[in-house]
Amino acid sequence: MKKEVTIYDIAKRLNYSPATISRALSDHPAIRPDTKVIIASMAQEMGYRSNTFASNLRRQRTNTIGVIVPRLNSNFMSSALAGMEKVANETGYNLIISQSLESVTKEKANAKTMYDSRVDGLLVSVAYDTDGIDHFNSFINKGIPLLFFDRVLPHDHCTSIVIDNVKAGYEATAHLIQQGCRRIMHVTGNLKRNVYADRLQGYQQALREQGLPVNDDLILVTDLSQEAGVEAVRQMQRLKTMPNGLFVTNDFCAVTCMSLLKQAGFSIPQDIAVVGFNDDPVSQVVTPDLTTVHYPGREMGEIAAQSLINHLNGLMDIQSTNTIILRSDLIIRHSSQKLVEP
């Protein structure tokens, strides 16, 4: 590897002082414009690279925000990251993005890497099997702002950004009940995570309000994968009485269920009405199109990044707010409309 070109190398080539080179490359007003052009041209010719990292360390800021997500290959997370990237670009910050692959062990390693990289703040959506916050204590103890989004962990010194998952789960289930469904199966994710536990609570609340039993045989906890969709349909067919409603907390898994149910001879929504969650693009290309809950991923990413950056710049104190709740909407499509609206 070739030796890095320094301002001293440029100064020697042009017979200027290192201080003049440094000021010119920093666009200092004391340096004449024509001198700046000469120095910038020589720096480019020699392959000079500004050591931003060292400069930021001197200022005790790196202008970098760390982001840890469970997986990158989901439409929701891609939308959230796009929102973060937009805000970061507009405010002069960079993002370091890593994925835990749904493993707390990997999440711990990612947190350490972010800490050692001296990020100014950290945005986190936790993995399936994360039980506690201890691996983020180094950030909290150092006063580095930590903000959770979507899948969150409660902590007095951390802010969380979520939707009202209880309300969303309630509305999805209530809609199925309004369509005449009395046996509604609920396929959900790991109940350690707030998003799935809260949606289950909303599902149970809607059933109880209508005097319908909460049947454990109709609640299936899965990883919401394609294989989980296969197992959900198998379980439905093993029941003595088939459900006539299905609420799945993930569109991809819901679409898998719909495909297999149709292959088995069931009509959707006439035999089984289906509601998903997230409003992923797949919800509109499947037949019939899927009723789902719109999850504002890009907006969540923008608000998460802007809140953290505003805190770093002294414009707000995110630690004064424990939770920011965003709006979600039930998008009614053909997969659940047993009753035709007049």
PDB file of C-alpha atoms in Angstrom, residues 3-291:
ATOM      1  CA  LYS A   3       2.026   6.008   1.677  1.00  0.00           C
ATOM      2  CA  GLU A   4      -0.753   8.553   2.195  1.00  0.00           C
ATOM      3  CA  VAL A   5      -0.067  12.021   0.778  1.00  0.00           C
ATOM      4  CA  THR A   6       0.025  14.678   3.517  1.00  0.00           C
ATOM      5  CA  ILE A   7      -0.231  18.465   3.535  1.00  0.00           C
ATOM      6  CA  TYR A   8       3.533  18.480   4.117  1.00  0.00           C
ATOM      7  CA  ASP A   9       4.070  16.671   0.810  1.00  0.00           C
ATOM      8  CA  ILE A  10       1.930  19.231  -1.003  1.00  0.00           C
ATOM      9  CA  ALA A  11       3.686  22.109   0.764  1.00  0.00           C
ATOM     10  CA  LYS A  12       7.080  20.753  -0.298  1.00  0.00           C
ATOM     11  CA  ARG A  13       5.970  20.394  -3.934  1.00  0.00           C
ATOM     12  CA  LEU A  14       4.539  23.947  -4.126  1.00  0.00           C
ATOM     13  CA  ASN A  15       6.983  25.646  -1.763  1.00  0.00           C
ATOM     14  CA  TYR A  16       4.183  26.863   0.493  1.00  0.00           C
ATOM     15  CA  SER A  17       3.974  26.495   4.263  1.00  0.00           C
ATOM     16  CA  PRO A  18       1.941  23.541   5.626  1.00  0.00           C
ATOM     17  CA  ALA A  19      -0.311  26.080   7.368  1.00  0.00           C
ATOM     18  CA  THR A  20      -1.152  27.701   4.020  1.00  0.00           C
ATOM     19  CA  ILE A  21      -1.940  24.305   2.498  1.00  0.00           C
ATOM     20  CA  SER A  22      -4.195  23.397   5.434  1.00  0.00           C
ATOM     21  CA  ARG A  23      -6.074  26.690   5.302  1.00  0.00           C
ATOM     22  CA  ALA A  24      -6.519  26.540   1.553  1.00  0.00           C
ATOM     23  CA  LEU A  25      -7.924  23.001   1.687  1.00  0.00           C
ATOM     24  CA  SER A  26     -10.290  24.154   4.458  1.00  0.00           C
ATOM     25  CA  ASP A  27     -11.458  27.076   2.268  1.00  0.00           C
ATOM     26  CA  HIS A  28     -10.162  29.628   4.781  1.00  0.00           C
ATOM     27  CA  PRO A  29     -11.025  33.228   3.736  1.00  0.00           C
ATOM     28  CA  ALA A  30      -7.465  34.419   4.466  1.00  0.00           C
ATOM     29  CA  ILE A  31      -6.159  32.469   1.428  1.00  0.00           C
ATOM     30  CA  ARG A  32      -6.492  34.060  -2.008  1.00  0.00           C
ATOM     31  CA  PRO A  33      -8.909  32.289  -4.394  1.00  0.00           C
ATOM     32  CA  ASP A  34      -6.211  31.724  -7.070  1.00  0.00           C
ATOM     33  CA  THR A  35      -3.911  30.170  -4.443  1.00  0.00           C
ATOM     34  CA  LYS A  36      -6.741  27.846  -3.347  1.00  0.00           C
ATOM     35  CA  VAL A  37      -7.194  26.700  -6.949  1.00  0.00           C
ATOM     36  CA  ILE A  38      -3.474  25.931  -7.326  1.00  0.00           C
ATOM     37  CA  ILE A  39      -3.333  24.006  -4.048  1.00  0.00           C
ATOM     38  CA  ALA A  40      -6.579  22.098  -4.712  1.00  0.00           C
ATOM     39  CA  SER A  41      -5.339  21.120  -8.163  1.00  0.00           C
ATOM     40  CA  MET A  42      -2.010  19.846  -6.811  1.00  0.00           C
ATOM     41  CA  ALA A  43      -3.777  17.963  -3.983  1.00  0.00           C
ATOM     42  CA  GLN A  44      -5.966  16.185  -6.506  1.00  0.00           C
ATOM     43  CA  GLU A  45      -2.998  15.408  -8.765  1.00  0.00           C
ATOM     44  CA  MET A  46      -1.046  13.900  -5.867  1.00  0.00           C
ATOM     45  CA  GLY A  47      -4.039  11.868  -4.601  1.00  0.00           C
ATOM     46  CA  TYR A  48      -4.416  13.679  -1.290  1.00  0.00           C
ATOM     47  CA  ARG A  49      -7.285  12.545   0.967  1.00  0.00           C
ATOM     48  CA  SER A  50      -8.512  14.687   3.835  1.00  0.00           C
ATOM     49  CA  ASN A  51      -8.370  12.833   7.156  1.00  0.00           C
ATOM     50  CA  THR A  52     -11.917  13.610   8.207  1.00  0.00           C
ATOM     51  CA  PHE A  53     -11.819  11.032  10.992  1.00  0.00           C
ATOM     52  CA  ALA A  54      -8.843  12.664  12.703  1.00  0.00           C
ATOM     53  CA  SER A  55     -10.359  16.111  12.240  1.00  0.00           C
ATOM     54  CA  ASN A  56     -13.652  15.011  13.776  1.00  0.00           C
ATOM     55  CA  LEU A  57     -11.888  13.418  16.736  1.00  0.00           C
ATOM     56  CA  ARG A  58     -10.241  16.731  17.509  1.00  0.00           C
ATOM     57  CA  ARG A  59     -13.728  18.272  17.583  1.00  0.00           C
ATOM     58  CA  GLN A  60     -15.093  15.367  19.689  1.00  0.00           C
ATOM     59  CA  ARG A  61     -17.681  14.721  16.945  1.00  0.00           C
ATOM     60  CA  THR A  62     -17.696  12.270  14.056  1.00  0.00           C
ATOM     61  CA  ASN A  63     -20.946  13.442  12.430  1.00  0.00           C
ATOM     62  CA  THR A  64     -21.791   9.769  12.156  1.00  0.00           C
ATOM     63  CA  ILE A  65     -24.891   7.960  13.396  1.00  0.00           C
ATOM     64  CA  GLY A  66     -24.968   4.215  13.921  1.00  0.00           C
ATOM     65  CA  VAL A  67     -28.004   2.159  12.897  1.00  0.00           C
ATOM     66  CA  ILE A  68     -28.639  -1.453  13.948  1.00  0.00           C
ATOM     67  CA  VAL A  69     -31.588  -3.273  12.346  1.00  0.00           C
ATOM     68  CA  PRO A  70     -32.741  -6.921  12.466  1.00  0.00           C
ATOM     69  CA  ARG A  71     -32.592  -7.427   8.703  1.00  0.00           C
ATOM     70  CA  LEU A  72     -32.007  -5.282   5.641  1.00  0.00           C
ATOM     71  CA  ASN A  73     -34.164  -7.390   3.305  1.00  0.00           C
ATOM     72  CA  SER A  74     -37.593  -6.145   4.395  1.00  0.00           C
ATOM     73  CA  ASN A  75     -39.611  -3.450   2.699  1.00  0.00           C
ATOM     74  CA  PHE A  76     -40.408  -1.759   6.005  1.00  0.00           C
ATOM     75  CA  MET A  77     -36.766  -1.575   7.088  1.00  0.00           C
ATOM     76  CA  SER A  78     -35.646  -0.380   3.642  1.00  0.00           C
ATOM     77  CA  SER A  79     -38.213   2.408   3.855  1.00  0.00           C
ATOM     78  CA  ALA A  80     -37.109   3.371   7.371  1.00  0.00           C
ATOM     79  CA  LEU A  81     -33.452   3.467   6.311  1.00  0.00           C
ATOM     80  CA  ALA A  82     -34.325   5.582   3.275  1.00  0.00           C
ATOM     81  CA  GLY A  83     -35.957   8.097   5.605  1.00  0.00           C
ATOM     82  CA  MET A  84     -32.897   8.144   7.876  1.00  0.00           C
ATOM     83  CA  GLU A  85     -30.553   8.548   4.908  1.00  0.00           C
ATOM     84  CA  LYS A  86     -32.570  11.493   3.569  1.00  0.00           C
ATOM     85  CA  VAL A  87     -32.395  13.379   6.873  1.00  0.00           C
ATOM     86  CA  ALA A  88     -28.730  12.525   7.437  1.00  0.00           C
ATOM     87  CA  ASN A  89     -27.771  13.788   3.973  1.00  0.00           C
ATOM     88  CA  GLU A  90     -29.652  17.042   4.499  1.00  0.00           C
ATOM     89  CA  THR A  91     -28.005  17.704   7.861  1.00  0.00           C
ATOM     90  CA  GLY A  92     -24.404  16.718   7.087  1.00  0.00           C
ATOM     91  CA  TYR A  93     -24.376  13.393   8.913  1.00  0.00           C
ATOM     92  CA  ASN A  94     -23.320   9.942   7.729  1.00  0.00           C
ATOM     93  CA  LEU A  95     -24.867   6.601   8.655  1.00  0.00           C
ATOM     94  CA  ILE A  96     -23.118   3.353   9.575  1.00  0.00           C
ATOM     95  CA  ILE A  97     -25.690   0.590   9.064  1.00  0.00           C
ATOM     96  CA  SER A  98     -25.449  -2.977  10.349  1.00  0.00           C
ATOM     97  CA  GLN A  99     -27.876  -5.884  10.728  1.00  0.00           C
ATOM     98  CA  SER A 100     -28.192  -8.289  13.634  1.00  0.00           C
ATOM     99  CA  LEU A 101     -29.742 -11.057  11.493  1.00  0.00           C
ATOM    100  CA  GLU A 102     -32.238 -11.570  14.349  1.00  0.00           C
ATOM    101  CA  SER A 103     -29.428 -12.617  16.721  1.00  0.00           C
ATOM    102  CA  VAL A 104     -28.722 -10.894  20.032  1.00  0.00           C
ATOM    103  CA  THR A 105     -25.124 -12.173  19.827  1.00  0.00           C
ATOM    104  CA  LYS A 106     -24.630 -10.351  16.525  1.00  0.00           C
ATOM    105  CA  GLU A 107     -26.462  -7.330  17.900  1.00  0.00           C
ATOM    106  CA  LYS A 108     -24.020  -7.139  20.823  1.00  0.00           C
ATOM    107  CA  ALA A 109     -21.057  -7.302  18.413  1.00  0.00           C
ATOM    108  CA  ASN A 110     -22.634  -4.570  16.270  1.00  0.00           C
ATOM    109  CA  ALA A 111     -23.160  -2.356  19.328  1.00  0.00           C
ATOM    110  CA  LYS A 112     -19.502  -2.707  20.314  1.00  0.00           C
ATOM    111  CA  THR A 113     -18.379  -1.868  16.778  1.00  0.00           C
ATOM    112  CA  MET A 114     -20.569   1.234  16.770  1.00  0.00           C
ATOM    113  CA  TYR A 115     -19.215   2.329  20.146  1.00  0.00           C
ATOM    114  CA  ASP A 116     -15.602   1.784  19.063  1.00  0.00           C
ATOM    115  CA  SER A 117     -16.333   3.716  15.860  1.00  0.00           C
ATOM    116  CA  ARG A 118     -17.258   6.688  18.064  1.00  0.00           C
ATOM    117  CA  VAL A 119     -20.695   7.261  16.541  1.00  0.00           C
ATOM    118  CA  ASP A 120     -22.399  10.401  17.851  1.00  0.00           C
ATOM    119  CA  GLY A 121     -25.682   8.550  18.428  1.00  0.00           C
ATOM    120  CA  LEU A 122     -27.330   5.184  17.826  1.00  0.00           C
ATOM    121  CA  LEU A 123     -30.668   4.125  16.279  1.00  0.00           C
ATOM    122  CA  VAL A 124     -31.733   0.546  17.041  1.00  0.00           C
ATOM    123  CA  SER A 125     -34.520  -1.885  16.167  1.00  0.00           C
ATOM    124  CA  VAL A 126     -33.806  -4.968  18.266  1.00  0.00           C
ATOM    125  CA  ALA A 127     -33.498  -8.628  17.244  1.00  0.00           C
ATOM    126  CA  TYR A 128     -36.067 -11.363  17.935  1.00  0.00           C
ATOM    127  CA  ASP A 129     -34.184 -12.822  20.903  1.00  0.00           C
ATOM    128  CA  THR A 130     -32.906  -9.649  22.601  1.00  0.00           C
ATOM    129  CA  ASP A 131     -33.815  -9.841  26.305  1.00  0.00           C
ATOM    130  CA  GLY A 132     -32.209  -6.768  27.838  1.00  0.00           C
ATOM    131  CA  ILE A 133     -30.404  -3.519  27.287  1.00  0.00           C
ATOM    132  CA  ASP A 134     -27.086  -4.256  29.025  1.00  0.00           C
ATOM    133  CA  HIS A 135     -25.083  -4.316  25.781  1.00  0.00           C
ATOM    134  CA  PHE A 136     -26.132  -0.688  25.182  1.00  0.00           C
ATOM    135  CA  ASN A 137     -25.063   0.508  28.645  1.00  0.00           C
ATOM    136  CA  SER A 138     -21.750   1.848  27.322  1.00  0.00           C
ATOM    137  CA  PHE A 139     -23.715   4.372  25.235  1.00  0.00           C
ATOM    138  CA  ILE A 140     -26.023   5.326  28.110  1.00  0.00           C
ATOM    139  CA  ASN A 141     -23.154   5.686  30.601  1.00  0.00           C
ATOM    140  CA  LYS A 142     -21.179   7.821  28.147  1.00  0.00           C
ATOM    141  CA  GLY A 143     -24.162  10.064  27.434  1.00  0.00           C
ATOM    142  CA  ILE A 144     -24.337   8.994  23.775  1.00  0.00           C
ATOM    143  CA  PRO A 145     -28.001   9.316  22.732  1.00  0.00           C
ATOM    144  CA  LEU A 146     -29.750   6.007  22.004  1.00  0.00           C
ATOM    145  CA  LEU A 147     -33.105   5.866  20.257  1.00  0.00           C
ATOM    146  CA  PHE A 148     -35.130   2.711  19.608  1.00  0.00           C
ATOM    147  CA  PHE A 149     -37.607   2.439  16.733  1.00  0.00           C
ATOM    148  CA  ASP A 150     -40.249  -0.130  15.754  1.00  0.00           C
ATOM    149  CA  ARG A 151     -38.996  -3.001  17.964  1.00  0.00           C
ATOM    150  CA  VAL A 152     -38.142  -1.201  21.160  1.00  0.00           C
ATOM    151  CA  LEU A 153     -36.928  -1.767  24.713  1.00  0.00           C
ATOM    152  CA  PRO A 154     -38.206   0.551  27.451  1.00  0.00           C
ATOM    153  CA  HIS A 155     -35.571   2.529  29.335  1.00  0.00           C
ATOM    154  CA  ASP A 156     -35.744   5.768  31.317  1.00  0.00           C
ATOM    155  CA  HIS A 157     -32.840   7.307  29.384  1.00  0.00           C
ATOM    156  CA  CYS A 158     -33.903   6.214  25.894  1.00  0.00           C
ATOM    157  CA  THR A 159     -36.627   7.346  23.519  1.00  0.00           C
ATOM    158  CA  SER A 160     -38.754   4.961  21.471  1.00  0.00           C
ATOM    159  CA  ILE A 161     -40.599   5.612  18.197  1.00  0.00           C
ATOM    160  CA  VAL A 162     -43.488   3.241  17.465  1.00  0.00           C
ATOM    161  CA  ILE A 163     -46.995   3.028  16.084  1.00  0.00           C
ATOM    162  CA  ASP A 164     -49.897   2.124  18.383  1.00  0.00           C
ATOM    163  CA  ASN A 165     -49.667  -1.606  17.739  1.00  0.00           C
ATOM    164  CA  VAL A 166     -52.477  -2.422  20.179  1.00  0.00           C
ATOM    165  CA  LYS A 167     -54.820  -0.122  18.247  1.00  0.00           C
ATOM    166  CA  ALA A 168     -53.648  -1.500  14.897  1.00  0.00           C
ATOM    167  CA  GLY A 169     -54.199  -5.105  16.017  1.00  0.00           C
ATOM    168  CA  TYR A 170     -57.610  -4.172  17.399  1.00  0.00           C
ATOM    169  CA  GLU A 171     -58.730  -2.455  14.194  1.00  0.00           C
ATOM    170  CA  ALA A 172     -57.577  -5.346  11.980  1.00  0.00           C
ATOM    171  CA  THR A 173     -59.475  -7.874  14.100  1.00  0.00           C
ATOM    172  CA  ALA A 174     -62.561  -5.663  14.506  1.00  0.00           C
ATOM    173  CA  HIS A 175     -62.738  -5.317  10.728  1.00  0.00           C
ATOM    174  CA  LEU A 176     -62.771  -9.105  10.308  1.00  0.00           C
ATOM    175  CA  ILE A 177     -65.515  -9.374  12.940  1.00  0.00           C
ATOM    176  CA  GLN A 178     -67.540  -6.725  11.081  1.00  0.00           C
ATOM    177  CA  GLN A 179     -67.245  -8.899   7.975  1.00  0.00           C
ATOM    178  CA  GLY A 180     -68.936 -11.753   9.828  1.00  0.00           C
ATOM    179  CA  CYS A 181     -65.841 -13.686  10.957  1.00  0.00           C
ATOM    180  CA  ARG A 182     -66.317 -15.486  14.273  1.00  0.00           C
ATOM    181  CA  ARG A 183     -63.303 -17.803  14.276  1.00  0.00           C
ATOM    182  CA  ILE A 184     -60.244 -15.652  13.571  1.00  0.00           C
ATOM    183  CA  MET A 185     -56.766 -17.154  13.546  1.00  0.00           C
ATOM    184  CA  HIS A 186     -53.877 -14.887  14.524  1.00  0.00           C
ATOM    185  CA  VAL A 187     -50.380 -15.604  13.165  1.00  0.00           C
ATOM    186  CA  THR A 188     -47.762 -13.479  14.884  1.00  0.00           C
ATOM    187  CA  GLY A 189     -44.055 -13.178  15.733  1.00  0.00           C
ATOM    188  CA  ASN A 190     -41.927 -13.550  18.849  1.00  0.00           C
ATOM    189  CA  LEU A 191     -43.930 -12.164  21.771  1.00  0.00           C
ATOM    190  CA  LYS A 192     -40.749 -10.844  23.427  1.00  0.00           C
ATOM    191  CA  ARG A 193     -41.019  -8.015  20.936  1.00  0.00           C
ATOM    192  CA  ASN A 194     -43.388  -5.149  21.664  1.00  0.00           C
ATOM    193  CA  VAL A 195     -44.788  -5.045  18.132  1.00  0.00           C
ATOM    194  CA  TYR A 196     -46.113  -8.609  18.218  1.00  0.00           C
ATOM    195  CA  ALA A 197     -47.154  -8.650  21.882  1.00  0.00           C
ATOM    196  CA  ASP A 198     -49.123  -5.424  21.385  1.00  0.00           C
ATOM    197  CA  ARG A 199     -50.839  -6.612  18.194  1.00  0.00           C
ATOM    198  CA  LEU A 200     -51.855  -9.808  19.995  1.00  0.00           C
ATOM    199  CA  GLN A 201     -53.293  -7.681  22.802  1.00  0.00           C
ATOM    200  CA  GLY A 202     -55.340  -5.695  20.270  1.00  0.00           C
ATOM    201  CA  TYR A 203     -56.593  -8.931  18.659  1.00  0.00           C
ATOM    202  CA  GLN A 204     -57.672 -10.321  22.037  1.00  0.00           C
ATOM    203  CA  GLN A 205     -59.322  -7.034  23.041  1.00  0.00           C
ATOM    204  CA  ALA A 206     -61.442  -6.932  19.868  1.00  0.00           C
ATOM    205  CA  LEU A 207     -62.609 -10.523  20.355  1.00  0.00           C
ATOM    206  CA  ARG A 208     -63.555  -9.975  23.994  1.00  0.00           C
ATOM    207  CA  GLU A 209     -65.474  -6.776  23.233  1.00  0.00           C
ATOM    208  CA  GLN A 210     -67.643  -8.725  20.793  1.00  0.00           C
ATOM    209  CA  GLY A 211     -68.157 -11.608  23.205  1.00  0.00           C
ATOM    210  CA  LEU A 212     -65.998 -13.999  21.183  1.00  0.00           C
ATOM    211  CA  PRO A 213     -63.706 -16.494  22.919  1.00  0.00           C
ATOM    212  CA  VAL A 214     -59.916 -16.120  22.830  1.00  0.00           C
ATOM    213  CA  ASN A 215     -58.890 -19.591  21.695  1.00  0.00           C
ATOM    214  CA  ASP A 216     -55.214 -20.523  22.121  1.00  0.00           C
ATOM    215  CA  ASP A 217     -55.564 -22.996  19.238  1.00  0.00           C
ATOM    216  CA  LEU A 218     -56.145 -20.000  16.973  1.00  0.00           C
ATOM    217  CA  ILE A 219     -52.959 -18.158  18.021  1.00  0.00           C
ATOM    218  CA  LEU A 220     -49.752 -19.236  16.299  1.00  0.00           C
ATOM    219  CA  VAL A 221     -46.379 -17.708  17.265  1.00  0.00           C
ATOM    220  CA  THR A 222     -43.860 -18.035  14.414  1.00  0.00           C
ATOM    221  CA  ASP A 223     -40.920 -16.308  12.749  1.00  0.00           C
ATOM    222  CA  LEU A 224     -43.346 -15.017  10.068  1.00  0.00           C
ATOM    223  CA  SER A 225     -41.318 -16.639   7.274  1.00  0.00           C
ATOM    224  CA  GLN A 226     -42.627 -18.446   4.206  1.00  0.00           C
ATOM    225  CA  GLU A 227     -42.260 -21.713   6.137  1.00  0.00           C
ATOM    226  CA  ALA A 228     -44.347 -20.207   8.937  1.00  0.00           C
ATOM    227  CA  GLY A 229     -47.110 -19.530   6.422  1.00  0.00           C
ATOM    228  CA  VAL A 230     -47.027 -23.162   5.348  1.00  0.00           C
ATOM    229  CA  GLU A 231     -47.268 -24.337   8.966  1.00  0.00           C
ATOM    230  CA  ALA A 232     -50.111 -21.894   9.683  1.00  0.00           C
ATOM    231  CA  VAL A 233     -52.234 -23.342   6.869  1.00  0.00           C
ATOM    232  CA  ARG A 234     -51.454 -26.875   7.997  1.00  0.00           C
ATOM    233  CA  GLN A 235     -52.565 -26.001  11.529  1.00  0.00           C
ATOM    234  CA  MET A 236     -55.762 -24.422  10.228  1.00  0.00           C
ATOM    235  CA  GLN A 237     -56.593 -27.594   8.301  1.00  0.00           C
ATOM    236  CA  ARG A 238     -55.923 -29.774  11.359  1.00  0.00           C
ATOM    237  CA  LEU A 239     -58.539 -27.888  13.400  1.00  0.00           C
ATOM    238  CA  LYS A 240     -61.961 -29.465  13.842  1.00  0.00           C
ATOM    239  CA  THR A 241     -63.555 -26.265  12.540  1.00  0.00           C
ATOM    240  CA  MET A 242     -61.712 -24.119  10.007  1.00  0.00           C
ATOM    241  CA  PRO A 243     -61.293 -20.418  10.853  1.00  0.00           C
ATOM    242  CA  ASN A 244     -63.214 -18.020   8.638  1.00  0.00           C
ATOM    243  CA  GLY A 245     -60.846 -15.129   9.352  1.00  0.00           C
ATOM    244  CA  LEU A 246     -57.051 -14.802   9.384  1.00  0.00           C
ATOM    245  CA  PHE A 247     -54.972 -11.925  10.779  1.00  0.00           C
ATOM    246  CA  VAL A 248     -51.240 -12.226  10.051  1.00  0.00           C
ATOM    247  CA  THR A 249     -48.813  -9.606  11.396  1.00  0.00           C
ATOM    248  CA  ASN A 250     -46.672  -9.624   8.254  1.00  0.00           C
ATOM    249  CA  ASP A 251     -47.767  -9.237   4.613  1.00  0.00           C
ATOM    250  CA  PHE A 252     -45.265 -11.715   3.172  1.00  0.00           C
ATOM    251  CA  CYS A 253     -46.447 -14.480   5.497  1.00  0.00           C
ATOM    252  CA  ALA A 254     -50.091 -13.520   4.858  1.00  0.00           C
ATOM    253  CA  VAL A 255     -49.602 -13.799   1.094  1.00  0.00           C
ATOM    254  CA  THR A 256     -48.013 -17.234   1.549  1.00  0.00           C
ATOM    255  CA  CYS A 257     -51.064 -18.329   3.552  1.00  0.00           C
ATOM    256  CA  MET A 258     -53.428 -16.990   0.886  1.00  0.00           C
ATOM    257  CA  SER A 259     -51.638 -18.851  -1.898  1.00  0.00           C
ATOM    258  CA  LEU A 260     -51.734 -22.159  -0.035  1.00  0.00           C
ATOM    259  CA  LEU A 261     -55.368 -21.724   1.004  1.00  0.00           C
ATOM    260  CA  LYS A 262     -56.374 -21.113  -2.606  1.00  0.00           C
ATOM    261  CA  GLN A 263     -54.408 -24.184  -3.699  1.00  0.00           C
ATOM    262  CA  ALA A 264     -56.335 -26.188  -1.087  1.00  0.00           C
ATOM    263  CA  GLY A 265     -59.641 -25.066  -2.639  1.00  0.00           C
ATOM    264  CA  PHE A 266     -60.629 -22.264  -0.265  1.00  0.00           C
ATOM    265  CA  SER A 267     -62.058 -19.036  -1.634  1.00  0.00           C
ATOM    266  CA  ILE A 268     -60.758 -15.704  -0.317  1.00  0.00           C
ATOM    267  CA  PRO A 269     -62.527 -13.841   1.181  1.00  0.00           C
ATOM    268  CA  GLN A 270     -65.745 -15.899   0.940  1.00  0.00           C
ATOM    269  CA  ASP A 271     -64.398 -18.880   2.933  1.00  0.00           C
ATOM    270  CA  ILE A 272     -61.568 -17.117   4.785  1.00  0.00           C
ATOM    271  CA  ALA A 273     -61.079 -13.354   5.016  1.00  0.00           C
ATOM    272  CA  VAL A 274     -57.430 -12.302   5.356  1.00  0.00           C
ATOM    273  CA  VAL A 275     -55.701  -9.234   6.821  1.00  0.00           C
ATOM    274  CA  GLY A 276     -51.938  -8.650   6.784  1.00  0.00           C
ATOM    275  CA  PHE A 277     -49.651  -5.991   8.237  1.00  0.00           C
ATOM    276  CA  ASN A 278     -47.068  -3.470   6.914  1.00  0.00           C
ATOM    277  CA  ASP A 279     -48.582  -2.513   3.517  1.00  0.00           C
ATOM    278  CA  ASP A 280     -45.652  -4.037   1.623  1.00  0.00           C
ATOM    279  CA  PRO A 281     -45.763  -3.836  -2.221  1.00  0.00           C
ATOM    280  CA  VAL A 282     -46.650  -7.557  -2.366  1.00  0.00           C
ATOM    281  CA  SER A 283     -50.020  -6.723  -0.775  1.00  0.00           C
ATOM    282  CA  GLN A 284     -51.177  -5.068  -4.008  1.00  0.00           C
ATOM    283  CA  VAL A 285     -49.921  -7.611  -6.551  1.00  0.00           C
ATOM    284  CA  VAL A 286     -51.501 -10.705  -4.983  1.00  0.00           C
ATOM    285  CA  THR A 287     -55.051 -11.748  -6.019  1.00  0.00           C
ATOM    286  CA  PRO A 288     -57.221 -10.715  -4.320  1.00  0.00           C
ATOM    287  CA  ASP A 289     -55.294  -7.691  -3.131  1.00  0.00           C
ATOM    288  CA  LEU A 290     -54.519  -7.817   0.574  1.00  0.00           C
ATOM    289  CA  THR A 291     -56.155  -5.796   3.322  1.00  0.00           C
TER     290      THR A 291
END
